[in-house]
Backbone as numpy.savetxt, mean C-alpha at the origin, in Angstrom:
# Nx Ny Nz CAx CAy CAz Cx Cy Cz
4.71 5.52 1.08 4.72 4.07 1.16 5.48 3.61 2.41
6.48 4.39 2.80 7.28 3.99 3.96 6.42 3.89 5.22
5.49 4.82 5.38 4.59 4.77 6.54 3.76 3.50 6.54
3.27 3.11 5.39 2.50 1.87 5.28 3.38 0.67 5.58
4.59 0.67 5.07 5.51 -0.45 5.32 5.80 -0.63 6.80
6.13 0.46 7.45 6.46 0.37 8.88 5.27 -0.13 9.68
4.10 0.44 9.43 2.91 0.05 10.17 2.50 -1.38 9.84
2.57 -1.76 8.58 2.22 -3.13 8.19 3.17 -4.14 8.82
4.44 -3.81 8.84 5.41 -4.70 9.49 5.15 -4.80 10.99
4.80 -3.68 11.61 4.47 -3.70 13.04 3.26 -4.57 13.32
2.35 -4.65 12.35 1.14 -5.45 12.50 1.33 -6.88 11.97
2.55 -7.20 11.58 2.89 -8.53 11.04 2.05 -8.90 9.81
1.83 -7.92 8.95 1.08 -8.17 7.72 1.94 -8.98 6.74
1.33 -9.97 6.14 2.04 -10.84 5.19 2.52 -10.10 3.95
1.81 -9.06 3.56 2.14 -8.35 2.32 3.23 -7.31 2.49
3.73 -7.13 3.70 4.75 -6.09 3.93 6.01 -6.35 3.12
6.43 -7.60 2.99 7.65 -7.91 2.23 7.48 -7.56 0.75
6.32 -7.90 0.17 6.07 -7.54 -1.23 6.08 -6.02 -1.41
5.50 -5.31 -0.46 5.49 -3.85 -0.54 6.90 -3.28 -0.43
7.73 -3.88 0.39 9.12 -3.40 0.51 9.86 -3.60 -0.80
9.67 -4.75 -1.44 10.29 -5.01 -2.75 9.80 -4.00 -3.77
8.48 -3.77 -3.78 7.90 -2.82 -4.73 8.45 -1.41 -4.49
8.55 -1.00 -3.23 9.05 0.34 -2.91 10.48 0.52 -3.41
11.30 -0.50 -3.22 12.68 -0.44 -3.70 12.71 -0.29 -5.22
11.91 -1.10 -5.91 11.89 -1.05 -7.37 11.32 0.26 -7.90
10.31 0.80 -7.22 9.73 2.07 -7.66 10.75 3.20 -7.57
11.63 3.13 -6.59 12.67 4.14 -6.47 13.84 3.92 -7.41
13.99 2.71 -7.86 15.15 2.33 -8.68 14.90 2.53 -10.18
13.68 2.26 -10.64 13.41 2.26 -12.08 12.58 3.47 -12.49
12.69 3.83 -13.76 11.97 5.00 -14.24 10.52 4.66 -14.57
9.70 5.70 -14.44 8.27 5.56 -14.71 8.07 5.06 -16.14
7.21 4.07 -16.28 6.90 3.52 -17.59 7.74 2.31 -17.97
8.83 2.07 -17.24 9.65 0.91 -17.56 8.92 -0.37 -17.15
9.32 -1.48 -17.71 8.72 -2.77 -17.38 8.86 -3.06 -15.89
10.02 -2.77 -15.33 10.27 -3.03 -13.92 9.39 -2.16 -13.03
9.22 -0.89 -13.41 8.37 0.02 -12.66 6.93 -0.48 -12.68
6.45 -0.85 -13.85 5.07 -1.34 -13.97 4.87 -2.64 -13.20
5.89 -3.50 -13.17 5.81 -4.73 -12.39 5.71 -4.40 -10.91
6.43 -3.40 -10.46 6.36 -2.98 -9.06 4.97 -2.44 -8.72
4.39 -1.66 -9.62 3.02 -1.16 -9.41 2.06 -2.33 -9.33
2.22 -3.31 -10.20 1.37 -4.51 -10.15 1.50 -5.23 -8.81
2.71 -5.29 -8.28 2.94 -5.93 -6.99 2.20 -5.19 -5.88
2.23 -3.87 -5.93 1.48 -3.07 -4.95 -0.01 -3.35 -5.10
-0.51 -3.28 -6.32 -1.95 -3.49 -6.56 -2.37 -4.88 -6.11
-1.55 -5.88 -6.36 -1.87 -7.24 -5.96 -1.93 -7.41 -4.45
-1.25 -6.55 -3.72 -1.28 -6.61 -2.26 -2.65 -6.21 -1.70
-3.47 -5.60 -2.53 -4.80 -5.17 -2.11 -5.91 -6.07 -2.65
-5.60 -6.97 -3.56 -6.62 -7.75 -4.25 -6.70 -9.18 -3.74
-7.80 -9.84 -4.06 -7.97 -11.25 -3.75 -7.97 -11.54 -2.27
-7.17 -12.49 -1.87 -7.11 -12.92 -0.47 -6.21 -12.04 0.39
-5.66 -11.00 -0.18 -4.74 -10.15 0.58 -5.52 -9.27 1.55
-4.90 -8.93 2.63 -5.58 -8.23 3.71 -5.53 -6.71 3.63
-4.64 -6.16 2.83 -4.45 -4.71 2.84 -5.69 -3.95 2.42
-6.52 -4.53 1.55 -7.72 -3.81 1.12 -8.63 -3.51 2.30
-8.66 -4.39 3.29 -9.51 -4.16 4.46 -9.14 -2.87 5.18
-7.88 -2.48 5.12 -7.45 -1.26 5.80 -7.89 0.01 5.08
-8.39 -0.10 3.86 -8.84 1.08 3.13 -10.25 1.48 3.54
-10.88 0.71 4.40 -12.21 1.04 4.91 -12.07 1.61 6.31
-12.59 2.79 6.48 -12.49 3.45 7.79 -13.29 2.67 8.82
-12.67 2.43 9.96 -13.32 1.63 10.99 -14.32 2.47 11.79
-15.30 1.81 12.37 -16.28 2.49 13.22 -15.57 3.01 14.46
-16.01 4.16 14.93 -15.40 4.75 16.11 -14.07 5.42 15.85
-13.75 5.62 14.58 -12.45 6.21 14.24 -12.35 7.67 14.64
-13.48 8.29 14.91 -13.47 9.71 15.26 -13.52 9.95 16.76
-13.15 8.95 17.55 -13.22 9.09 19.01 -12.04 9.86 19.59
-11.11 10.31 18.74 -10.01 11.13 19.20 -8.72 10.39 19.48
-8.77 9.09 19.58 -7.56 8.31 19.84 -7.00 7.79 18.52
-5.75 8.12 18.24 -5.08 7.67 17.01 -4.49 6.30 17.28
-4.84 5.33 16.46 -4.41 3.95 16.68 -3.61 3.45 15.48
-2.93 2.31 15.61 -2.26 1.72 14.46 -3.24 1.44 13.31
-4.47 1.10 13.63 -5.47 0.86 12.57 -5.75 2.14 11.80
-5.79 3.26 12.49 -5.98 4.55 11.81 -4.80 4.86 10.91
-3.59 4.58 11.40 -2.38 4.80 10.61 -2.40 3.92 9.36
-2.79 2.66 9.51 -2.89 1.76 8.36 -3.94 2.24 7.37
-5.05 2.74 7.88 -6.11 3.27 7.00 -5.56 4.41 6.15
-4.94 5.39 6.80 -4.43 6.56 6.07 -3.34 6.16 5.07
-2.38 5.38 5.53 -1.26 5.01 4.67 -1.71 4.10 3.53
-2.54 3.11 3.82 -2.95 2.17 2.77 -3.82 2.86 1.72
-4.65 3.79 2.14 -5.48 4.53 1.20 -4.62 5.39 0.28
-3.64 6.06 0.84 -2.74 6.89 0.02 -1.96 6.05 -0.98
-1.41 4.93 -0.52 -0.63 4.07 -1.40 -1.50 3.48 -2.50
-2.69 3.00 -2.15 -3.58 2.42 -3.16 -4.00 3.47 -4.18
-4.33 4.68 -3.73 -4.74 5.74 -4.67 -3.59 6.12 -5.60
-2.39 6.24 -5.07 -1.25 6.59 -5.91 -0.93 5.46 -6.90
-0.95 4.22 -6.44 -0.69 3.09 -7.33 -1.74 3.02 -8.43
-2.99 3.28 -8.08 -4.06 3.25 -9.08 -3.84 4.34 -10.13
-3.45 5.53 -9.69 -3.18 6.61 -10.64 -1.99 6.29 -11.52
-0.92 5.74 -10.93 0.26 5.38 -11.73 -0.07 4.26 -12.70
-0.84 3.29 -12.27 -1.23 2.18 -13.13 -2.06 2.71 -14.31
-2.97 3.61 -14.02 -3.82 4.19 -15.06 -3.04 4.97 -16.09
-1.94 5.58 -15.66 -1.11 6.37 -16.56 -0.09 5.56 -17.32
0.12 4.29 -16.89 1.17 3.49 -17.50 0.70 2.16 -18.05
-0.49 1.81 -17.83 -0.81 0.47 -18.26 -2.19 0.32 -18.67
């Protein structure tokens, strides 16, 4: 999640602050607790509706041209975070 946070902040993403709060809570509370589940919901909400993070889960055209870009970093990090949050949500809620 830290990689996504740093890259999202570098890109001035609006959801970076919510992700930082969620990351702190995920490290602070135990799996299955109300606070932990609320943090997972905060992560999931960063990808839904009008939020922009879901767009980064789609690989961009020309991504295989050999040049690693911030968009590639956001793709990899956002996909990992979304997949992990989805698995944790499925196991806890």
